[in-house]
Amino acid sequence: RKEVEQDPGPFNVPEGATVAFNCTYSNSASQSFFWYRQDCRKEPKLLMSVYSSGNEDGRFTAQLNRASQYISLLIRDSKLSDSATYLCVVNIGSSNTGKLIFGQGTTLQVKP
Amino acid sequence: DTGVSQDPRHKITKRGQNVTFRCDPISEHNRLYWYRQTLGQGPEFLTYFQNEAQLEKSRLLSDRFSAERPKGSFSTLEIQRTEQGDSAMYLCASSLGREQNIQYFGAGTRLSVL
């Protein structure tokens, strides 16, 4: 079983749609959670951290469910520029070493 | 440009040859990480440094792989006796110790082993 699992998609949605991505992680000792964004042939970039209470950044909302070991990302009012691969990322273990474990990524295509 | 830089951007080599990649982190960042990414997959952790000390190595890093960060600034990743399975994008990232989870990635070195 992979340490971080995501549905690879692709998710094809029209502009203005709301889309949600999910991710599960296997290590219950994981301490920190993130969503990174990766554009085609580019490097990953931090989109947002995910906090236990849930957090929002503009059109993006992230949720964490520690009991179910589940992380989600909701994108409202999708823009063409949101087309990218969204990587679910976990810092494994209690020592918080900075060693990040990435999911496979979920590809989003927003169409006009 | 004060971001993470990697050199070369692309490397084509024949099986059995040695290759070396360089990463220059953001100047004040004390942590430096190497990841490998293959098509359709997320980056996989290889190793990381805090200053010049290599603190962790993944089991993915076979004996043919070695990484150094001699002065706590730039780092090199060497692959000896390359194999076709080594073909991948090699990504370097850096972070500040107190914000270690916020990692800034370079554009990567794409290795093709023929």
Short mmCIF file of C-alpha atoms in Angstrom, two decimals:
data_model
loop_
_atom_site.label_atom_id
_atom_site.label_comp_id
_atom_site.label_asym_id
_atom_site.label_seq_id
_atom_site.Cartn_x
_atom_site.Cartn_y
_atom_site.Cartn_z
CA ARG A 1 0.00 0.00 0.00
CA LYS A 2 1.32 3.44 -0.91
CA GLU A 3 1.96 5.82 1.98
CA VAL A 4 -0.10 8.56 0.32
CA GLU A 5 -2.82 7.66 -2.16
CA GLN A 6 -4.66 9.87 -4.59
CA ASP A 7 -6.99 9.34 -7.50
CA PRO A 8 -4.82 10.33 -10.49
CA GLY A 9 -7.83 11.54 -12.49
CA PRO A 10 -7.88 13.38 -14.81
CA PHE A 11 -10.72 15.52 -13.58
CA ASN A 12 -12.19 17.47 -16.50
CA VAL A 13 -14.43 20.32 -15.36
CA PRO A 14 -15.88 23.45 -16.95
CA GLU A 15 -14.86 26.90 -15.84
CA GLY A 16 -16.74 27.98 -12.77
CA ALA A 17 -17.26 24.46 -11.46
CA THR A 18 -16.47 23.29 -7.96
CA VAL A 19 -14.15 20.30 -7.77
CA ALA A 20 -12.88 18.27 -4.84
CA PHE A 21 -9.83 16.04 -4.53
CA ASN A 22 -9.25 13.47 -1.85
CA CYS A 23 -6.18 11.82 -0.45
CA THR A 24 -5.53 9.15 2.18
CA TYR A 25 -2.34 8.49 4.12
CA SER A 26 -1.28 5.32 5.88
CA ASN A 27 0.96 6.48 8.72
CA SER A 28 -1.10 7.57 11.70
CA ALA A 29 1.95 9.31 13.19
CA SER A 30 2.05 11.82 10.32
CA GLN A 31 2.27 15.34 11.64
CA SER A 32 2.04 17.79 8.78
CA PHE A 33 -0.03 17.90 5.63
CA PHE A 34 0.09 19.97 2.47
CA TRP A 35 -1.15 20.42 -1.03
CA TYR A 36 1.44 21.22 -3.66
CA ARG A 37 0.66 22.22 -7.22
CA GLN A 38 2.71 21.12 -10.21
CA ASP A 39 2.21 22.58 -13.66
CA CYS A 40 3.14 20.50 -16.69
CA ARG A 41 6.93 20.15 -16.94
CA LYS A 42 7.45 22.46 -13.98
CA GLU A 43 8.56 21.99 -10.40
CA PRO A 44 6.12 21.47 -7.52
CA LYS A 45 5.11 24.55 -5.57
CA LEU A 46 3.40 24.77 -2.21
CA LEU A 47 -0.28 25.59 -2.62
CA MET A 48 -1.33 25.45 1.01
CA SER A 49 -0.76 23.74 4.31
CA VAL A 50 -3.61 21.70 5.79
CA TYR A 51 -4.58 22.29 9.41
CA SER A 52 -6.68 20.14 11.69
CA SER A 53 -9.39 22.78 11.89
CA GLY A 54 -9.52 23.16 8.12
CA ASN A 55 -8.34 26.24 6.31
CA GLU A 56 -9.25 28.40 3.39
CA ASP A 57 -7.23 30.49 0.98
CA GLY A 58 -9.43 32.33 -1.46
CA ARG A 59 -11.16 29.76 -3.65
CA PHE A 60 -9.25 26.88 -2.08
CA THR A 61 -10.33 25.01 1.05
CA ALA A 62 -8.36 22.21 2.67
CA GLN A 63 -9.67 19.77 5.24
CA LEU A 64 -7.99 17.15 7.40
CA ASN A 65 -9.66 14.19 9.08
CA ARG A 66 -7.07 12.54 11.33
CA ALA A 67 -9.42 9.77 12.46
CA SER A 68 -9.96 8.63 8.88
CA GLN A 69 -6.44 9.67 7.74
CA TYR A 70 -7.99 11.63 4.95
CA ILE A 71 -7.18 15.01 3.39
CA SER A 72 -9.24 16.97 0.91
CA LEU A 73 -8.90 20.00 -1.33
CA LEU A 74 -11.90 21.91 -2.63
CA ILE A 75 -11.57 24.40 -5.46
CA ARG A 76 -14.52 26.72 -6.05
CA ASP A 77 -15.20 28.73 -9.20
CA SER A 78 -12.52 26.90 -11.21
CA LYS A 79 -10.36 28.98 -13.54
CA LEU A 80 -8.52 27.85 -16.64
CA SER A 81 -5.31 28.66 -14.77
CA ASP A 82 -6.17 26.06 -12.13
CA SER A 83 -5.32 23.32 -14.65
CA ALA A 84 -2.42 21.45 -13.09
CA THR A 85 -1.53 18.38 -11.06
CA TYR A 86 -2.33 18.64 -7.37
CA LEU A 87 -0.02 16.68 -5.08
CA CYS A 88 -1.09 15.57 -1.63
CA VAL A 89 1.93 15.68 0.66
CA VAL A 90 2.54 14.34 4.15
CA ASN A 91 5.42 14.68 6.58
CA ILE A 92 5.75 11.13 7.82
CA GLY A 93 6.60 10.35 11.41
CA SER A 94 6.74 12.21 14.67
CA SER A 95 10.20 13.69 14.30
CA ASN A 96 9.06 16.18 11.70
CA THR A 97 12.24 15.81 9.71
CA GLY A 98 11.12 17.69 6.63
CA LYS A 99 11.09 14.46 4.63
CA LEU A 100 7.99 14.85 2.51
CA ILE A 101 6.01 11.96 1.09
CA PHE A 102 4.11 12.83 -2.07
CA GLY A 103 1.05 11.21 -3.52
CA GLN A 104 0.86 10.36 -7.19
CA GLY A 105 -0.98 13.59 -7.91
CA THR A 106 -4.42 14.36 -9.26
CA THR A 107 -4.64 16.03 -12.65
CA LEU A 108 -7.18 18.78 -13.15
CA GLN A 109 -8.18 20.12 -16.56
CA VAL A 110 -10.46 23.15 -16.50
CA LYS A 111 -12.13 23.73 -19.86
CA PRO A 112 -13.77 26.88 -21.23
CA ASP B 1 16.99 34.84 -9.71
CA THR B 2 17.31 33.86 -6.04
CA GLY B 3 15.42 30.57 -6.27
CA VAL B 4 16.80 27.04 -6.26
CA SER B 5 18.87 26.39 -9.34
CA GLN B 6 19.88 23.07 -10.82
CA ASP B 7 22.42 22.23 -13.46
CA PRO B 8 22.25 20.78 -16.02
CA ARG B 9 18.58 20.96 -16.96
CA HIS B 10 18.88 17.95 -19.21
CA LYS B 11 21.39 15.12 -19.35
CA ILE B 12 21.51 12.30 -21.86
CA THR B 13 23.97 9.56 -21.15
CA LYS B 14 24.74 6.01 -22.14
CA ARG B 15 24.17 3.13 -19.79
CA GLY B 16 27.17 2.53 -17.59
CA GLN B 17 28.38 6.14 -17.57
CA ASN B 18 28.64 8.28 -14.45
CA VAL B 19 26.70 11.53 -14.13
CA THR B 20 26.78 14.37 -11.62
CA PHE B 21 24.12 16.98 -10.98
CA ARG B 22 24.45 20.20 -9.05
CA CYS B 23 21.95 22.07 -6.92
CA ASP B 24 22.31 25.59 -5.53
CA PRO B 25 19.72 26.22 -2.82
CA ILE B 26 18.25 29.54 -1.76
CA SER B 27 21.14 31.20 0.00
CA GLU B 28 19.92 31.31 3.59
CA HIS B 29 18.32 27.87 3.53
CA ASN B 30 20.13 25.33 5.70
CA ARG B 31 18.22 22.26 4.54
CA LEU B 32 18.58 20.73 1.12
CA TYR B 33 16.65 17.77 -0.29
CA TRP B 34 16.91 15.53 -3.33
CA TYR B 35 13.87 13.87 -4.86
CA ARG B 36 13.31 11.77 -7.97
CA GLN B 37 10.20 11.96 -10.09
CA THR B 38 9.11 9.65 -12.89
CA LEU B 39 6.30 10.26 -15.33
CA GLY B 40 2.87 10.11 -13.75
CA GLN B 41 4.22 9.83 -10.22
CA GLY B 42 4.84 12.27 -7.42
CA PRO B 43 8.37 13.10 -6.30
CA GLU B 44 10.08 10.40 -4.20
CA PHE B 45 12.40 11.40 -1.38
CA LEU B 46 16.04 10.40 -1.85
CA THR B 47 18.09 12.19 0.78
CA TYR B 48 18.46 15.43 2.71
CA PHE B 49 21.11 17.58 4.33
CA GLN B 50 21.09 19.97 7.20
CA ASN B 51 24.01 22.25 6.48
CA GLU B 52 26.79 19.84 5.42
CA ALA B 53 25.46 16.81 7.32
CA GLN B 54 23.53 14.17 5.38
CA LEU B 55 20.81 13.22 7.86
CA GLU B 56 18.73 10.68 6.00
CA LYS B 57 18.93 8.47 2.93
CA SER B 58 16.06 6.62 1.33
CA ARG B 59 16.28 2.91 0.58
CA LEU B 60 15.75 4.05 -3.02
CA LEU B 61 19.29 5.40 -2.94
CA SER B 62 21.40 2.43 -3.98
CA ASP B 63 25.17 2.25 -3.56
CA ARG B 64 25.53 3.76 -7.02
CA PHE B 65 24.10 7.04 -5.76
CA SER B 66 26.04 9.48 -3.62
CA ALA B 67 25.22 13.00 -2.55
CA GLU B 68 27.40 15.63 -0.95
CA ARG B 69 27.04 19.12 0.41
CA PRO B 70 30.65 19.86 1.37
CA LYS B 71 30.35 23.42 2.63
CA GLY B 72 26.71 23.49 3.52
CA SER B 73 25.86 25.47 0.40
CA PHE B 74 25.53 23.75 -3.00
CA SER B 75 25.04 20.01 -3.29
CA THR B 76 25.96 17.39 -5.86
CA LEU B 77 24.24 14.12 -6.66
CA GLU B 78 26.32 11.54 -8.47
CA ILE B 79 25.04 8.39 -10.11
CA GLN B 80 27.65 5.81 -11.02
CA ARG B 81 27.22 3.14 -13.68
CA THR B 82 23.88 4.52 -14.79
CA GLU B 83 21.05 2.15 -15.68
CA GLN B 84 18.00 2.76 -17.84
CA GLY B 85 15.87 2.66 -14.70
CA ASP B 86 17.67 5.77 -13.46
CA SER B 87 15.95 7.83 -16.14
CA ALA B 88 13.85 10.38 -14.27
CA MET B 89 13.60 14.00 -13.23
CA TYR B 90 15.90 14.72 -10.29
CA LEU B 91 14.53 17.55 -8.18
CA CYS B 92 16.34 19.53 -5.55
CA ALA B 93 14.55 21.54 -2.86
CA SER B 94 15.63 23.71 0.03
CA SER B 95 14.05 25.03 3.18
CA LEU B 96 14.75 27.01 6.31
CA GLY B 97 15.14 24.82 9.37
CA ARG B 98 12.25 26.37 11.23
CA GLU B 99 9.96 26.06 8.19
CA GLN B 100 11.23 22.72 6.96
CA ASN B 101 7.95 21.64 5.45
CA ILE B 102 7.84 24.64 3.13
CA GLN B 103 10.23 23.40 0.50
CA TYR B 104 11.17 25.38 -2.58
CA PHE B 105 11.97 23.26 -5.59
CA GLY B 106 14.33 23.81 -8.45
CA ALA B 107 13.31 23.14 -12.04
CA GLY B 108 15.03 19.77 -11.94
CA THR B 109 17.54 17.85 -14.01
CA ARG B 110 15.98 15.46 -16.49
CA LEU B 111 18.17 12.39 -16.95
CA SER B 112 17.78 10.07 -19.92
CA VAL B 113 19.84 6.90 -19.90
CA LEU B 114 20.08 5.27 -23.31
#
